[in-house]
Amino acid sequence: MAGRIHNFNPGPAALPVEVLEEAAESLLDFKGSGMSIMEMSHRSAAFEEILNDAVARLKRLLKLTDDFKVIFMQGGASSQFFMVPMNLIPEGSSADYINTGTWSTKAIKEIEILKKRYKVVASSEDRNFRYIPKDFSFTPGAAYVHITSNNTIKGTQWATFPTTDGQPLVADMSSDILSRPFDAKPFGLIYAGAQKNLGPAGVTVVIIREDMLEREPKNLPTMLRYSTHVSKNSLYNTPPCVNIYMVQLCLKWLEETVGGLEAIARINKEKADLIYGLIDSNPFYKGTADPDSRSLMNVTFRLPSEDLEKKFVAQAGGNGMGGLKGHRSVGGCRASLYNAVTLDAVRDLVAFMKDFAQANA
Amino acid sequence: MAGRIHNFNPGPAALPVEVLEEAAESLLDFKGSGMSIMEMSHRSAAFEEILNDAVARLKRLLKLTDDFKVIFMQGGASSQFFMVPMNLIPEGSSADYINTGTWSTKAIKEIEILKKRYKVVASSEDRNFRYIPKDFSFTPGAAYVHITSNNTIKGTQWATFPTTDGQPLVADMSSDILSRPFDAKPFGLIYAGAQKNLGPAGVTVVIIREDMLEREPKNLPTMLRYSTHVSKNSLYNTPPCVNIYMVQLCLKWLEETVGGLEAIARINKEKADLIYGLIDSNPFYKGTADPDSRSLMNVTFRLPSEDLEKKFVAQAGGNGMGGLKGHRSVGGCRASLYNAVTLDAVRDLVAFMKDFAQANA
């Protein structure tokens, strides 16, 4: 659409333009109801249809069996960092964590605050989280094994998920959920803030396997129990309706316009390959993640100097390409290639990168 | 605007049409940024401006002194029910609660779950919460006195707030914040889900007096401490950006278009008086709240029979007036008259009520 930039933001991030157009129409009068989607009761038939459709689409896209429950929560992945250990570690048990970056570290901080038992069974902190650990073993009987599937800041991603000895996996998939197919069977719980691949910020998807609910301790505040939200179909209290609506539109787009997870995975691979291909062939750019640990969602790279990095981000901005600055904690540059970022946008970025290297080498 | 109904929903509720129109424009390209408000980084200058403007407007509208901090949270008032006792009751202390209906009862349930000490110092449960209690005394040294300023379901409202013996008031103002001016000085904390007078569902405003932060116990999860959100200006993690944006637009509308709290209070009084006037003069309708405890936000009333109530709600719907069904827990009818409900909408409703009574008496 005219006037819109190529948006490589790390999150909140690009949304499909078709989704935004449909949402804009519903902002004053949702499907002839005479009210905005933002003015409708969360207990109306129209909203329940949106909610149930979003759940059904997510289950179809991820091929979830019926023992998985999908709920919409608030508070972001940051709230899941404490809710997971609060709910899923039975008395006397402990949990395993794999530390692959900033978000894993934050998750570990919260289990520490709760004084629950845990073990960091692998970490890539020794080389500033440039890689996904390969050698690790799990604690027998651990309540779960927590991983961060994609590391937005460090630019790494689990290419395949670790095989446990039966301990359920728990994953923060905030920045790569729905970017590719995967087998959900080994997972006890998956959580994801919406603001990368699912929709706008303000809603968090939690996928929980039914048997995990049995671990819930007594005396947790009502809102902090997964069972509250599962038993009420995310309607125990007023949910973030407009955010859930946007998620539903994004899921519809992914299913009907893109054609599902196999299709988006091919496109996402092609997008990432274009940039990594340039980085590997042009010494002006230097990827920061180990090649076998590279993220297909967040491509992190450095230029010969910080001054050139600033110039790169500024010139890209002038050329209609935004969001390319690296996270403030690590510097450098980063191109986030979530589902809504088009192949054309990436082609334009790669062309710009080539020109910029030539002009500044 | 053509096609829009008169929306008397109890929440999520009517929003000002001017606000919705401005939001619709920003959904594809926010002020020439080339992206949607939903695609912008929460750490961008543009979003921080929205956030800071919302805080400044709220402080001006409520005439808050600088010792009050305004934060935007997630999880609704339902999460404040447990966060308040979790954060604000020092070791060995207890809290006072006044029970005026469904929401107060839920707040009390959460302090009970936490096993904190508390005392219900007054309740109107004896007459199904039809009134606001008048006779009560407070526990000396109580950590706070919790009230629900307006009872959405029962249709009652505190006309003036109780005078304590120095104990800070804590109020759930979800359904009447910004509907009238009040003196914030006696309050230690005020919380309000946005979905009535502030904006769409998905964000909760918390106003906390600085000295309350000193009570925070050690070892609370990071996201459950008020200090986390105060010290990071609501940006510890990704906030619900589009919801905060909508709140900012609603505050701007209230300040600039309506003219502030004195102006809206006059309009709200006039709206409520129109309906209560009819109820008091026409025996076909019967108000459910004691006259001195009536809510100016939610007018609850009964008709001669449940069949007539169904017919009333259906015919009103056919005449472009929605949301008039009473809460499922109490039945009857309810007209919610939040800030964005216009005087014209209420005049149309009163005219319809007169006609309906005449035709069905």
XYZ file of C-alpha atoms in Angstrom:
722
model
C 0.000 0.000 0.000
C 1.233 3.475 -0.867
C 2.941 5.316 1.959
C 3.758 2.217 3.977
C 7.370 1.411 4.705
C 9.141 -1.960 4.771
C 8.913 -2.680 8.487
C 11.726 -4.823 9.947
C 10.788 -4.040 13.565
C 11.642 -6.711 16.152
C 8.232 -6.439 17.831
C 5.704 -4.917 17.894
C 6.264 -5.726 14.245
C 4.817 -5.715 10.750
C 1.257 -6.955 10.317
C -0.238 -8.122 7.012
C -1.649 -5.113 5.177
C -4.812 -7.086 4.325
C -5.380 -7.635 8.038
C -4.971 -3.945 8.823
C -7.368 -2.994 6.048
C -10.036 -5.353 7.339
C -9.520 -4.124 10.903
C -9.804 -0.478 9.855
C -13.207 -1.198 8.348
C -14.474 -2.834 11.534
C -13.353 0.014 13.744
C -16.547 2.029 13.357
C -19.033 -0.666 12.481
C -18.164 -4.329 12.902
C -20.046 -6.328 10.264
C -23.174 -4.188 10.413
C -23.516 -4.479 14.196
C -23.597 -0.699 14.499
C -20.629 -0.719 16.849
C -16.880 -0.918 16.761
C -15.167 -4.201 17.498
C -13.840 -2.239 20.498
C -17.340 -1.492 21.795
C -18.762 -5.020 21.707
C -19.440 -7.150 24.752
C -16.948 -9.955 25.263
C -19.985 -12.106 26.043
C -21.724 -11.341 22.727
C -22.220 -14.104 20.176
C -20.154 -12.090 17.683
C -17.131 -11.910 19.943
C -17.344 -15.525 21.036
C -17.323 -16.466 17.364
C -14.083 -14.486 16.881
C -12.522 -16.107 19.931
C -13.549 -19.636 19.011
C -12.456 -19.156 15.423
C -9.026 -17.987 16.588
C -8.661 -21.063 18.811
C -9.805 -23.414 16.041
C -7.428 -21.887 13.492
C -4.473 -22.038 15.866
C -5.220 -25.686 16.612
C -5.490 -26.504 12.895
C -2.341 -24.598 11.956
C -0.269 -26.256 14.690
C -2.022 -29.634 14.260
C -2.787 -29.716 17.988
C -4.546 -32.762 19.358
C -7.551 -32.264 21.627
C -5.519 -32.646 24.806
C -4.045 -29.203 24.093
C -6.010 -26.184 25.309
C -5.503 -22.719 23.804
C -6.057 -19.663 25.975
C -5.572 -15.948 25.545
C -3.957 -14.192 28.470
C -2.530 -10.790 29.354
C 0.801 -9.694 30.797
C 3.112 -10.872 28.019
C 5.714 -13.612 28.068
C 7.168 -11.757 31.083
C 4.187 -12.932 33.133
C 4.612 -16.497 31.898
C 8.176 -16.454 33.255
C 6.725 -16.685 36.777
C 3.396 -18.367 36.043
C 5.050 -21.444 34.540
C 7.106 -22.370 37.647
C 4.268 -21.220 39.935
C 1.828 -23.668 38.303
C 3.876 -26.523 36.866
C 6.376 -27.633 39.522
C 4.836 -30.145 41.911
C 5.984 -30.088 45.552
C 9.477 -31.519 45.868
C 10.199 -31.413 42.134
C 12.509 -29.157 40.118
C 12.705 -27.814 36.567
C 15.453 -27.720 33.925
C 16.271 -24.552 32.006
C 18.421 -23.996 28.932
C 19.813 -20.482 28.807
C 20.132 -19.105 25.278
C 19.918 -15.357 25.819
C 18.195 -12.370 27.346
C 14.710 -13.891 27.572
C 15.826 -17.252 28.960
C 17.861 -15.337 31.538
C 14.758 -13.400 32.546
C 12.735 -16.615 32.806
C 15.432 -18.071 35.089
C 15.411 -14.915 37.224
C 11.711 -15.418 37.967
C 12.012 -19.053 39.061
C 14.876 -17.879 41.295
C 12.611 -15.212 42.873
C 9.955 -17.859 43.551
C 12.583 -19.980 45.345
C 11.576 -23.044 43.326
C 14.236 -25.647 42.587
C 15.752 -25.562 39.111
C 18.901 -26.430 37.192
C 20.417 -24.674 34.191
C 21.357 -27.765 32.193
C 22.927 -25.882 29.294
C 23.885 -22.322 28.454
C 25.550 -20.448 25.633
C 26.467 -17.525 27.855
C 30.194 -18.329 27.498
C 30.170 -16.872 23.979
C 27.573 -14.170 24.508
C 24.743 -16.456 23.411
C 25.957 -16.725 19.804
C 24.869 -20.331 19.531
C 22.287 -22.918 20.553
C 23.842 -25.495 22.923
C 24.249 -29.021 21.573
C 25.445 -31.080 24.514
C 23.191 -31.405 27.511
C 21.367 -33.968 29.549
C 18.225 -33.550 31.573
C 17.447 -34.086 35.225
C 15.544 -37.342 35.639
C 12.013 -36.555 36.736
C 12.354 -32.804 36.086
C 8.944 -31.121 36.041
C 9.738 -29.647 32.631
C 12.552 -28.453 30.390
C 12.276 -24.757 29.543
C 13.637 -23.398 26.279
C 13.364 -20.186 24.288
C 12.730 -21.313 20.733
C 14.033 -18.140 19.076
C 16.278 -15.496 20.585
C 15.132 -12.167 19.185
C 18.049 -10.193 20.554
C 20.922 -12.596 19.901
C 19.611 -13.810 16.516
C 19.666 -17.529 17.248
C 16.971 -20.189 16.940
C 16.544 -23.856 17.729
C 16.562 -25.542 14.285
C 15.024 -28.636 15.866
C 13.830 -29.024 19.425
C 15.758 -31.102 21.958
C 14.652 -34.648 22.674
C 14.030 -35.164 26.369
C 13.725 -38.352 28.376
C 9.995 -37.816 28.725
C 10.158 -34.522 30.605
C 7.662 -32.153 28.954
C 9.132 -29.242 27.039
C 7.993 -25.746 27.934
C 8.814 -23.128 25.330
C 8.731 -19.381 25.031
C 7.871 -19.153 21.320
C 7.085 -15.435 21.332
C 9.265 -14.649 18.355
C 8.854 -17.654 16.082
C 5.493 -19.285 16.732
C 3.673 -20.025 13.470
C 6.806 -19.394 11.423
C 7.226 -23.123 10.640
C 5.571 -26.458 11.409
C 6.732 -28.470 14.414
C 5.541 -31.452 16.404
C 3.743 -30.187 19.518
C 3.554 -33.626 21.126
C 6.617 -33.293 23.422
C 5.421 -29.932 24.758
C 3.598 -29.471 28.042
C 3.161 -25.739 27.567
C 3.927 -23.168 24.874
C 3.558 -19.436 25.360
C 3.930 -16.512 23.000
C 3.393 -12.792 23.255
C 1.422 -11.855 20.138
C 3.489 -8.924 18.949
C 5.712 -10.749 16.460
C 3.887 -13.375 14.410
C 0.405 -13.342 15.919
C -0.916 -9.793 16.089
C -0.461 -6.570 18.041
C 0.971 -6.356 21.568
C -1.486 -6.879 24.405
C -2.381 -10.546 24.264
C -0.396 -13.711 24.993
C -1.265 -17.108 23.604
C -0.798 -20.040 25.971
C -1.101 -23.616 24.718
C -1.277 -26.045 27.596
C -1.525 -29.824 27.596
C -4.408 -30.919 29.767
C -2.351 -33.076 32.150
C -0.277 -30.020 33.129
C -3.380 -28.535 34.772
C -3.353 -31.287 37.385
C -0.131 -29.889 38.852
C -1.733 -26.621 39.918
C -1.072 -25.911 43.600
C -3.821 -24.759 45.940
C -4.176 -21.134 46.974
C -3.005 -19.404 43.822
C -4.838 -16.179 42.996
C -7.652 -16.949 40.563
C -6.122 -14.997 37.672
C -2.766 -16.782 38.078
C -4.149 -20.289 37.529
C -4.158 -21.658 34.024
C -7.246 -23.701 34.954
C -9.269 -20.494 35.469
C -8.725 -19.431 31.890
C -9.057 -22.914 30.399
C -12.334 -23.663 32.167
C -13.836 -20.294 31.134
C -12.544 -20.353 27.532
C -10.473 -17.173 28.193
C -13.603 -15.365 29.397
C -13.209 -15.489 33.180
C -12.794 -11.728 33.043
C -12.924 -9.222 30.186
C -10.190 -10.267 27.747
C -8.273 -7.881 25.453
C -10.963 -8.154 22.783
C -9.505 -6.040 19.997
C -6.123 -7.743 20.360
C -7.715 -11.187 20.116
C -9.667 -9.992 17.083
C -6.424 -8.963 15.406
C -4.898 -12.361 16.188
C -7.915 -14.027 14.615
C -7.461 -11.962 11.442
C -3.745 -12.823 11.323
C -4.502 -16.524 11.727
C -7.117 -16.335 8.969
C -4.585 -14.616 6.740
C -1.964 -17.264 7.465
C -4.369 -20.114 6.831
C -6.315 -18.780 3.852
C -4.066 -16.289 2.090
C -0.626 -17.770 2.739
C -1.732 -21.390 2.862
C -0.531 -22.571 6.255
C 2.723 -23.308 8.038
C 4.500 -25.286 5.317
C 3.930 -22.396 2.928
C 5.047 -19.675 5.357
C 8.087 -21.769 6.368
C 9.240 -21.877 2.727
C 8.823 -18.126 2.391
C 10.539 -17.433 5.721
C 13.477 -19.648 4.719
C 13.780 -17.883 1.387
C 13.744 -14.464 3.079
C 16.419 -15.392 5.604
C 18.567 -17.129 2.965
C 18.605 -13.958 0.882
C 20.149 -11.905 3.698
C 22.426 -14.607 5.100
C 23.568 -15.290 1.532
C 24.654 -11.684 1.164
C 26.301 -11.647 4.601
C 28.290 -14.787 3.784
C 29.411 -13.514 0.407
C 30.202 -9.909 1.320
C 32.864 -9.322 3.999
C 31.428 -5.823 4.639
C 28.732 -7.570 6.730
C 29.425 -9.996 9.537
C 26.731 -12.220 11.021
C 26.829 -12.424 14.818
C 25.288 -15.878 15.345
C 27.048 -19.165 14.604
C 25.841 -20.356 11.173
C 24.231 -23.527 12.512
C 22.321 -21.551 15.141
C 21.055 -18.734 12.964
C 17.539 -17.418 13.418
C 15.249 -17.262 10.403
C 13.261 -14.568 12.217
C 15.927 -12.124 13.407
C 19.065 -11.687 11.304
C 21.693 -9.940 13.418
C 24.800 -8.496 11.793
C 27.555 -5.969 12.231
C 29.171 -3.481 9.847
C 32.850 -2.471 9.929
C 32.188 0.322 12.472
C 29.489 1.723 14.723
C 29.491 4.898 12.661
C 28.725 2.903 9.540
C 25.989 1.048 11.410
C 24.356 4.354 12.336
C 24.671 5.557 8.758
C 23.210 2.261 7.500
C 20.154 2.484 9.735
C 19.619 6.142 8.840
C 19.990 5.628 5.073
C 17.773 2.565 5.140
C 15.172 4.682 6.944
C 15.451 7.318 4.226
C 14.825 4.554 1.697
C 11.606 3.408 3.371
C 13.058 0.566 5.443
C 12.561 0.795 9.207
C 13.394 -1.097 12.370
C 16.943 -2.177 11.423
C 18.759 -1.038 14.562
C 20.033 -3.853 16.791
C 18.727 -4.215 20.339
C 20.091 -1.511 22.627
C 21.812 -4.182 24.749
C 23.935 -5.569 21.892
C 24.183 -2.856 19.231
C 24.757 -3.599 15.549
C 21.953 -4.168 13.071
C 19.047 -6.543 12.964
C 16.458 -7.360 10.323
C 13.376 -9.057 11.756
C 11.645 -11.168 9.141
C 8.382 -12.196 10.773
C 5.561 -13.735 8.758
C 4.109 -10.392 7.642
C 7.407 -9.164 6.188
C 7.165 -9.804 2.467
C 9.732 -11.355 0.170
C 9.691 -8.111 -1.803
C 10.613 -6.147 1.290
C 13.585 -8.457 1.874
C 14.669 -8.224 -1.780
C 14.631 -4.430 -1.471
C 16.661 -4.644 1.736
C 19.265 -6.936 0.172
C 19.585 -4.619 -2.831
C 20.060 -1.696 -0.466
C 22.656 -3.648 1.540
C 24.623 -4.381 -1.631
C 24.588 -0.746 -2.679
C 25.480 0.446 0.800
C 28.464 -1.935 1.008
C 29.720 -0.843 -2.354
C 29.440 2.845 -1.505
C 31.033 2.511 1.939
C 33.577 -0.320 1.673
C -22.513 8.532 12.339
C -24.856 6.673 10.017
C -25.269 2.986 10.755
C -24.090 3.219 14.354
C -26.477 2.243 17.122
C -26.995 3.831 20.536
C -24.739 1.614 22.596
C -25.735 1.136 26.255
C -23.320 -1.783 26.798
C -22.003 -2.245 30.351
C -18.430 -2.767 29.155
C -16.718 -3.102 26.758
C -18.816 -0.046 26.035
C -19.429 2.896 23.744
C -16.404 4.926 22.658
C -16.570 8.479 21.299
C -17.131 8.326 17.540
C -14.470 11.020 17.015
C -11.961 8.757 18.764
C -12.859 5.774 16.598
C -12.564 7.867 13.446
C -9.090 9.082 14.403
C -8.016 5.540 15.326
C -9.271 4.119 12.019
C -7.070 6.583 10.162
C -3.979 5.572 12.120
C -4.505 1.878 11.574
C -2.630 1.731 8.286
C -0.322 4.710 8.605
C 0.127 6.460 11.944
C 0.840 10.143 11.301
C 2.908 9.503 8.176
C 5.215 6.986 9.877
C 4.453 4.433 7.184
C 3.220 1.945 9.754
C 0.163 1.152 11.785
C -0.008 2.199 15.401
C -0.082 -1.583 15.965
C 3.255 -2.093 14.201
C 5.294 0.537 16.034
C 7.960 -0.207 18.604
C 6.923 0.518 22.168
C 10.363 2.079 22.550
C 9.889 4.501 19.640
C 9.717 8.230 20.301
C 6.231 8.287 18.758
C 4.855 5.713 21.168
C 6.535 7.212 24.212
C 4.878 10.497 23.300
C 1.474 8.777 23.276
C 2.176 7.124 26.619
C 3.464 10.265 28.293
C 0.608 12.332 26.914
C -1.905 9.844 28.314
C -0.283 10.019 31.744
C -0.136 13.833 31.675
C -3.775 14.141 30.631
C -4.951 11.712 33.293
C -3.007 13.627 35.943
C -4.468 16.942 34.770
C -8.030 15.628 34.553
C -7.885 14.099 38.035
C -5.791 16.969 39.441
C -3.246 14.476 40.763
C -0.300 15.809 42.723
C 3.186 14.613 41.818
C 3.256 11.971 44.536
C 0.774 9.974 42.436
C 2.222 7.713 39.746
C 0.122 6.546 36.792
C 0.902 3.178 35.203
C -0.703 1.055 32.507
C -0.990 -2.620 33.336
C -2.591 -5.761 31.953
C -4.874 -8.382 33.471
C -7.873 -6.212 34.295
C -9.260 -5.216 37.672
C -9.397 -8.971 38.376
C -5.603 -8.980 38.634
C -5.651 -5.950 40.927
C -7.897 -7.903 43.310
C -4.840 -9.992 44.308
C -2.055 -7.523 43.514
C -3.366 -4.932 45.964
C -3.228 -7.192 49.058
C -0.032 -8.853 47.784
C 1.759 -5.493 47.622
C 0.114 -3.191 50.140
C -0.296 -5.108 53.402
C 2.826 -4.915 55.541
C 3.743 -7.957 57.685
C 1.397 -8.197 60.674
C -1.105 -5.691 59.316
C -4.621 -6.210 57.931
C -6.942 -4.471 55.482
C -10.566 -3.285 55.645
C -13.047 -4.059 52.863
C -16.515 -2.695 52.192
C -18.645 -5.153 50.262
C -21.076 -3.480 47.852
C -21.577 -6.143 45.214
C -20.166 -8.703 42.805
C -16.810 -7.010 42.244
C -16.142 -6.240 45.915
C -16.996 -9.860 46.678
C -14.444 -11.011 44.104
C -11.812 -8.670 45.565
C -12.476 -10.148 49.019
C -12.203 -13.683 47.628
C -8.663 -12.953 46.434
C -7.403 -11.582 49.764
C -8.908 -14.703 51.339
C -6.949 -16.933 48.908
C -3.738 -15.096 49.795
C -4.415 -15.774 53.496
C -3.825 -12.124 54.355
C -5.699 -10.659 57.312
C -8.733 -8.536 56.496
C -12.054 -7.394 57.893
C -15.294 -6.675 56.042
C -16.268 -3.514 57.932
C -19.535 -2.957 56.053
C -21.675 -4.803 53.546
C -24.976 -4.327 51.777
C -25.358 -8.019 51.050
C -28.376 -8.221 53.400
C -30.544 -6.514 50.769
C -28.859 -7.940 47.672
C -26.489 -4.946 47.443
C -29.265 -2.455 46.650
C -27.571 0.284 48.642
C -24.261 1.814 49.671
C -23.637 1.258 53.417
C -23.734 4.334 55.633
C -22.681 3.130 59.071
C -19.222 1.711 59.475
C -16.016 2.276 61.340
C -12.524 1.354 60.327
C -9.867 -0.809 61.940
C -7.242 1.413 63.557
C -3.990 1.013 61.651
C -5.590 -0.917 58.772
C -3.254 -1.030 55.761
C -6.032 0.362 53.578
C -9.806 0.547 53.140
C -10.969 -1.075 49.898
C -14.107 0.152 48.157
C -15.749 -0.320 44.754
C -16.742 3.175 43.691
C -19.480 2.084 41.283
C -21.244 -1.253 41.151
C -21.889 -1.998 37.495
C -24.093 -5.007 38.120
C -26.157 -3.764 41.077
C -26.499 -0.183 39.811
C -25.207 1.586 42.911
C -22.454 4.161 43.352
C -20.743 5.978 46.200
C -22.075 9.552 45.917
C -19.198 10.719 48.125
C -16.300 8.652 49.362
C -16.032 7.568 53.008
C -13.837 9.536 55.383
C -11.292 7.298 57.061
C -9.191 7.878 60.163
C -6.095 8.248 58.023
C -6.146 4.767 56.491
C -5.553 5.171 52.730
C -8.507 4.387 50.495
C -8.034 1.850 47.727
C -10.710 1.932 45.062
C -11.778 -0.158 42.122
C -13.027 2.666 39.889
C -13.341 0.553 36.746
C -16.850 1.686 35.969
C -16.891 5.343 36.977
C -13.382 6.757 36.741
C -13.364 10.097 34.916
C -17.135 10.390 35.138
C -16.921 13.171 37.760
C -14.295 15.123 39.719
C -13.179 13.848 43.118
C -10.417 14.551 45.587
C -7.676 11.939 45.127
C -5.794 12.934 48.278
C -7.228 10.223 50.606
C -6.446 7.467 48.091
C -3.405 5.239 48.281
C -4.254 3.378 45.090
C -6.940 3.554 42.407
C -7.359 0.975 39.675
C -9.632 0.814 36.657
C -10.031 -1.551 33.753
C -10.256 0.674 30.684
C -13.316 -0.811 29.053
C -15.936 1.567 30.437
C -14.814 5.193 30.534
C -11.182 4.981 29.402
C -10.944 2.995 26.187
C -11.155 -0.568 24.893
C -10.583 -3.695 27.020
C -6.984 -4.816 27.414
C -5.382 -2.180 29.608
C -5.799 -1.288 33.269
C -4.908 2.093 34.711
C -3.312 2.046 38.159
C -2.782 5.269 40.097
C -0.524 4.705 43.068
C 0.655 7.114 45.738
C 4.427 6.935 46.007
C 4.523 5.994 49.713
C 2.511 2.823 48.946
C 5.510 1.490 46.998
C 7.536 1.276 50.195
C 5.284 -1.512 51.462
C 6.270 -3.908 48.700
C 7.435 -7.246 50.131
C 10.590 -8.959 48.922
C 10.456 -11.895 46.517
C 7.432 -10.951 44.453
C 7.659 -11.867 40.763
C 8.926 -8.856 38.829
C 5.693 -8.332 36.887
C 3.613 -8.403 40.100
C 5.384 -5.459 41.742
C 3.964 -2.007 41.203
C 7.503 -0.624 41.539
C 8.584 -2.470 38.364
C 6.034 -0.635 36.282
C 6.452 2.715 38.031
C 10.242 2.734 37.689
C 10.068 1.808 33.984
C 7.178 4.154 33.094
C 4.990 1.158 32.095
C 7.698 -0.043 29.695
C 9.343 -2.858 31.656
C 7.948 -5.206 29.030
C 5.946 -4.624 25.863
C 2.735 -2.886 26.942
C -0.635 -3.185 25.155
C 0.282 -0.334 22.800
C -2.899 0.031 20.759
C -5.033 -0.074 23.896
C -2.948 2.676 25.514
C -3.211 4.675 22.307
C -7.008 4.418 22.461
C -6.952 5.564 26.092
C -4.850 8.549 25.090
C -7.391 9.486 22.389
C -10.266 9.139 24.864
C -8.470 11.349 27.389
C -7.783 13.943 24.704
C -11.459 13.849 23.736
C -12.528 14.276 27.353
C -10.140 17.142 27.950
C -10.420 19.018 24.665
C -13.818 18.181 23.194
C -15.915 17.737 26.320
C -13.989 20.182 28.486
C -12.930 18.089 31.474
C -14.493 16.395 34.465
C -16.825 19.164 35.631
C -18.343 19.270 32.143
C -18.735 15.504 31.783
C -20.139 15.255 35.323
C -22.914 17.714 34.395
C -23.715 15.734 31.257
C -23.621 12.399 33.093
C -25.950 13.761 35.788
C -28.359 15.039 33.159
C -28.366 11.667 31.361
C -29.020 9.682 34.526
C -31.675 12.148 35.742
C -33.601 11.708 32.503
C -33.965 7.947 33.019
C -34.421 7.996 36.792
C -36.991 10.765 36.311
C -39.014 8.514 34.052
C -38.624 5.523 36.364
C -39.824 7.576 39.337
C -42.831 8.979 37.475
C -43.948 5.859 35.617
C -44.942 2.832 37.724
C -44.335 0.552 34.698
C -40.609 0.793 35.528
C -39.107 0.038 38.913
C -35.546 1.036 39.831
C -33.646 -1.669 41.709
C -31.202 0.502 43.703
C -32.161 2.631 46.709
C -32.616 6.199 45.439
C -29.785 7.627 47.576
C -27.388 4.949 46.298
C -28.206 5.126 42.603
C -25.431 4.900 40.055
C -25.130 7.623 37.434
C -23.286 5.130 35.226
C -25.507 2.035 35.315
C -29.246 2.495 35.663
C -30.804 -0.839 36.654
C -34.558 -1.339 36.451
C -37.256 -3.949 36.183
C -40.435 -4.153 34.124
C -43.691 -5.795 35.288
C -42.578 -9.248 34.026
C -39.591 -11.076 32.606
C -41.445 -11.540 29.355
C -41.894 -7.795 29.046
C -38.204 -7.305 29.844
C -37.276 -9.627 26.976
C -39.659 -7.810 24.669
C -38.247 -4.451 25.820
C -34.646 -5.456 25.083
C -35.614 -6.933 21.706
C -37.713 -3.930 20.599
C -35.055 -1.502 21.770
C -32.554 -3.465 19.666
C -34.844 -3.174 16.672
C -34.932 0.572 17.269
C -31.138 0.893 17.221
C -30.545 0.755 20.968
C -28.267 -2.032 22.214
C -26.841 -3.406 25.445
C -29.952 -2.974 27.624
C -30.131 -6.462 29.084
C -29.300 -6.688 32.790
C -26.321 -8.739 33.961
C -26.991 -12.475 33.683
C -26.613 -12.811 37.470
C -29.452 -10.377 38.316
C -31.709 -10.190 35.270
C -33.864 -7.164 34.471
C -32.701 -4.251 32.376
C -29.743 -1.933 32.598
C -28.751 1.195 30.717
C -25.060 1.994 31.027
C -24.419 5.675 30.543
C -20.646 5.984 30.355
C -18.950 9.150 29.159
C -19.201 8.285 25.462
C -22.978 7.734 25.607
C -24.518 10.937 24.308
C -27.373 12.930 25.750
C -29.197 12.382 22.463
C -28.899 8.621 22.859
C -30.420 8.865 26.311
C -33.237 11.132 25.083
C -34.041 8.550 22.411
C -34.013 5.800 25.011
C -36.338 7.706 27.347
C -38.732 8.391 24.471
C -38.695 4.700 23.607
C -39.283 3.757 27.252
C -42.319 6.040 27.401
C -43.785 4.568 24.235
C -43.070 1.036 25.349
C -44.756 1.585 28.713
C -47.812 3.067 27.055
C -48.100 0.217 24.584
C -47.562 -2.523 27.163
C -49.024 -1.223 30.423
